[in-house]
């Protein structure tokens, strides 16, 4: 039987580590990262854009290739924007992972280095925070975890 779990949270909140732990507890699951659906660099936007959900991802492809496809077992979709309104109907269980901004920035620096962390804070963080404020995926989640 197929089950979809959606894990969302702002950048560096601990989503991927949680997905790995859940998959291990279940004895295996397919983990799909929203980051795997980025559009090519030449098709991406810069700065704060009018869209609430980043247009830099191929959301149609994610929906078509993952959420509308039949799978065996549990599929975990993990990443920022995973719980956007468009996809909520597909999930059997949803998790919002929360972490203070200071901790997320420290994790991003450790994971990606100072330069990438700075770019993330300038380019992506404002978009993610606006998504949280407007779409409220945390209020829709089955559970909220703090990391």
PDB file of C-alpha atoms in Angstrom, residues 12-113:
ATOM      1  CA  UNK A  12      18.447  23.985   7.465  1.00  0.00           C
ATOM      2  CA  UNK A  13      15.687  23.198   9.947  1.00  0.00           C
ATOM      3  CA  UNK A  14      16.494  19.479  10.021  1.00  0.00           C
ATOM      4  CA  UNK A  15      14.066  18.104   7.422  1.00  0.00           C
ATOM      5  CA  UNK A  16      16.436  15.720   5.674  1.00  0.00           C
ATOM      6  CA  UNK A  17      17.810  14.222   8.877  1.00  0.00           C
ATOM      7  CA  UNK A  18      14.251  13.641  10.077  1.00  0.00           C
ATOM      8  CA  UNK A  19      13.323  11.981   6.771  1.00  0.00           C
ATOM      9  CA  UNK A  20      16.301   9.616   7.107  1.00  0.00           C
ATOM     10  CA  UNK A  21      15.309   8.702  10.672  1.00  0.00           C
ATOM     11  CA  UNK A  22      11.710   8.031   9.662  1.00  0.00           C
ATOM     12  CA  UNK A  23      12.813   5.883   6.713  1.00  0.00           C
ATOM     13  CA  UNK A  24      15.103   3.874   8.995  1.00  0.00           C
ATOM     14  CA  UNK A  25      12.333   3.366  11.575  1.00  0.00           C
ATOM     15  CA  UNK A  26       9.998   2.159   8.836  1.00  0.00           C
ATOM     16  CA  UNK A  27      12.588  -0.294   7.561  1.00  0.00           C
ATOM     17  CA  UNK A  28      12.914   1.702   4.372  1.00  0.00           C
ATOM     18  CA  UNK A  29      11.121   4.383   2.409  1.00  0.00           C
ATOM     19  CA  UNK A  30      11.722   6.326  -0.764  1.00  0.00           C
ATOM     20  CA  UNK A  31      12.929   9.855  -0.001  1.00  0.00           C
ATOM     21  CA  UNK A  32      12.299  12.495  -2.645  1.00  0.00           C
ATOM     22  CA  UNK A  33      13.868  15.938  -2.192  1.00  0.00           C
ATOM     23  CA  UNK A  34      12.156  19.015  -3.605  1.00  0.00           C
ATOM     24  CA  UNK A  35      15.671  20.308  -4.400  1.00  0.00           C
ATOM     25  CA  UNK A  36      15.894  17.591  -7.070  1.00  0.00           C
ATOM     26  CA  UNK A  37      13.267  19.548  -8.986  1.00  0.00           C
ATOM     27  CA  UNK A  38      15.169  22.818  -9.352  1.00  0.00           C
ATOM     28  CA  UNK A  39      14.982  24.270 -12.834  1.00  0.00           C
ATOM     29  CA  UNK A  40      18.283  24.797 -14.683  1.00  0.00           C
ATOM     30  CA  UNK A  41      20.256  27.802 -13.435  1.00  0.00           C
ATOM     31  CA  UNK A  42      19.475  29.868 -16.541  1.00  0.00           C
ATOM     32  CA  UNK A  43      15.729  29.537 -15.772  1.00  0.00           C
ATOM     33  CA  UNK A  44      15.925  30.662 -12.136  1.00  0.00           C
ATOM     34  CA  UNK A  45      14.908  34.022 -10.763  1.00  0.00           C
ATOM     35  CA  UNK A  46      16.826  36.437  -8.565  1.00  0.00           C
ATOM     36  CA  UNK A  47      15.691  38.179  -5.383  1.00  0.00           C
ATOM     37  CA  UNK A  48      12.206  38.381  -3.959  1.00  0.00           C
ATOM     38  CA  UNK A  49       9.657  37.479  -6.617  1.00  0.00           C
ATOM     39  CA  UNK A  50       5.907  38.013  -6.772  1.00  0.00           C
ATOM     40  CA  UNK A  51       5.129  34.284  -6.494  1.00  0.00           C
ATOM     41  CA  UNK A  52       4.712  32.915  -2.977  1.00  0.00           C
ATOM     42  CA  UNK A  53       5.910  29.467  -4.055  1.00  0.00           C
ATOM     43  CA  UNK A  54       9.351  29.733  -5.652  1.00  0.00           C
ATOM     44  CA  UNK A  55       9.144  29.555  -9.466  1.00  0.00           C
ATOM     45  CA  UNK A  56      12.691  28.133  -9.521  1.00  0.00           C
ATOM     46  CA  UNK A  57      11.381  24.578  -9.138  1.00  0.00           C
ATOM     47  CA  UNK A  58       9.554  22.449 -11.693  1.00  0.00           C
ATOM     48  CA  UNK A  59       6.485  21.830  -9.544  1.00  0.00           C
ATOM     49  CA  UNK A  60       4.565  20.284 -12.454  1.00  0.00           C
ATOM     50  CA  UNK A  61       7.280  17.641 -12.839  1.00  0.00           C
ATOM     51  CA  UNK A  62       7.291  16.877  -9.098  1.00  0.00           C
ATOM     52  CA  UNK A  63       3.539  16.432  -9.139  1.00  0.00           C
ATOM     53  CA  UNK A  64       3.565  14.323 -12.301  1.00  0.00           C
ATOM     54  CA  UNK A  65       6.616  12.148 -11.553  1.00  0.00           C
ATOM     55  CA  UNK A  66       6.158  11.674  -7.823  1.00  0.00           C
ATOM     56  CA  UNK A  67       2.802  12.618  -6.338  1.00  0.00           C
ATOM     57  CA  UNK A  68       0.554  11.372  -9.133  1.00  0.00           C
ATOM     58  CA  UNK A  69       2.587   8.225  -9.753  1.00  0.00           C
ATOM     59  CA  UNK A  70       1.833   4.898  -8.111  1.00  0.00           C
ATOM     60  CA  UNK A  71       4.487   3.757  -5.650  1.00  0.00           C
ATOM     61  CA  UNK A  72       4.985   0.758  -3.403  1.00  0.00           C
ATOM     62  CA  UNK A  73       5.474   1.521   0.265  1.00  0.00           C
ATOM     63  CA  UNK A  74       6.139   4.880   1.863  1.00  0.00           C
ATOM     64  CA  UNK A  75       7.322   7.901  -0.081  1.00  0.00           C
ATOM     65  CA  UNK A  76       8.674  10.851   1.878  1.00  0.00           C
ATOM     66  CA  UNK A  77       8.683  14.180   0.044  1.00  0.00           C
ATOM     67  CA  UNK A  78      11.049  16.494   1.878  1.00  0.00           C
ATOM     68  CA  UNK A  79      12.020  20.098   1.344  1.00  0.00           C
ATOM     69  CA  UNK A  80      10.960  23.698   1.534  1.00  0.00           C
ATOM     70  CA  UNK A  81       7.558  24.130  -0.170  1.00  0.00           C
ATOM     71  CA  UNK A  82       6.722  20.408   0.144  1.00  0.00           C
ATOM     72  CA  UNK A  83       3.506  21.283   2.008  1.00  0.00           C
ATOM     73  CA  UNK A  84       2.354  23.990  -0.370  1.00  0.00           C
ATOM     74  CA  UNK A  85      -1.419  24.091  -0.849  1.00  0.00           C
ATOM     75  CA  UNK A  86      -1.175  22.512  -4.289  1.00  0.00           C
ATOM     76  CA  UNK A  87       0.270  19.267  -2.897  1.00  0.00           C
ATOM     77  CA  UNK A  88      -1.554  18.854   0.402  1.00  0.00           C
ATOM     78  CA  UNK A  89      -4.216  16.558  -1.040  1.00  0.00           C
ATOM     79  CA  UNK A  90      -1.602  13.897  -1.795  1.00  0.00           C
ATOM     80  CA  UNK A  91      -0.213  13.433   1.715  1.00  0.00           C
ATOM     81  CA  UNK A  92      -1.320  10.897   4.287  1.00  0.00           C
ATOM     82  CA  UNK A  93       0.776  12.532   7.009  1.00  0.00           C
ATOM     83  CA  UNK A  94       2.612  15.850   7.171  1.00  0.00           C
ATOM     84  CA  UNK A  95       5.354  17.277   9.347  1.00  0.00           C
ATOM     85  CA  UNK A  96       6.558  20.840   9.790  1.00  0.00           C
ATOM     86  CA  UNK A  97      10.111  21.028  11.160  1.00  0.00           C
ATOM     87  CA  UNK A  98      10.812  24.223  13.049  1.00  0.00           C
ATOM     88  CA  UNK A  99      14.139  25.621  14.214  1.00  0.00           C
ATOM     89  CA  UNK A 100      15.188  29.113  15.289  1.00  0.00           C
ATOM     90  CA  UNK A 101      16.762  31.226  12.554  1.00  0.00           C
ATOM     91  CA  UNK A 102      20.084  31.493  14.418  1.00  0.00           C
ATOM     92  CA  UNK A 103      20.423  27.698  14.551  1.00  0.00           C
ATOM     93  CA  UNK A 104      19.440  27.340  10.901  1.00  0.00           C
ATOM     94  CA  UNK A 105      22.073  29.870   9.844  1.00  0.00           C
ATOM     95  CA  UNK A 106      24.729  28.070  11.913  1.00  0.00           C
ATOM     96  CA  UNK A 107      23.763  24.763  10.295  1.00  0.00           C
ATOM     97  CA  UNK A 108      23.858  26.295   6.826  1.00  0.00           C
ATOM     98  CA  UNK A 109      27.341  27.714   7.434  1.00  0.00           C
ATOM     99  CA  UNK A 110      28.572  24.345   8.714  1.00  0.00           C
ATOM    100  CA  UNK A 111      26.951  22.445   5.847  1.00  0.00           C
ATOM    101  CA  UNK A 112      27.630  24.774   2.905  1.00  0.00           C
ATOM    102  CA  UNK A 113      30.258  27.295   4.036  1.00  0.00           C
TER     103      UNK A 113
END
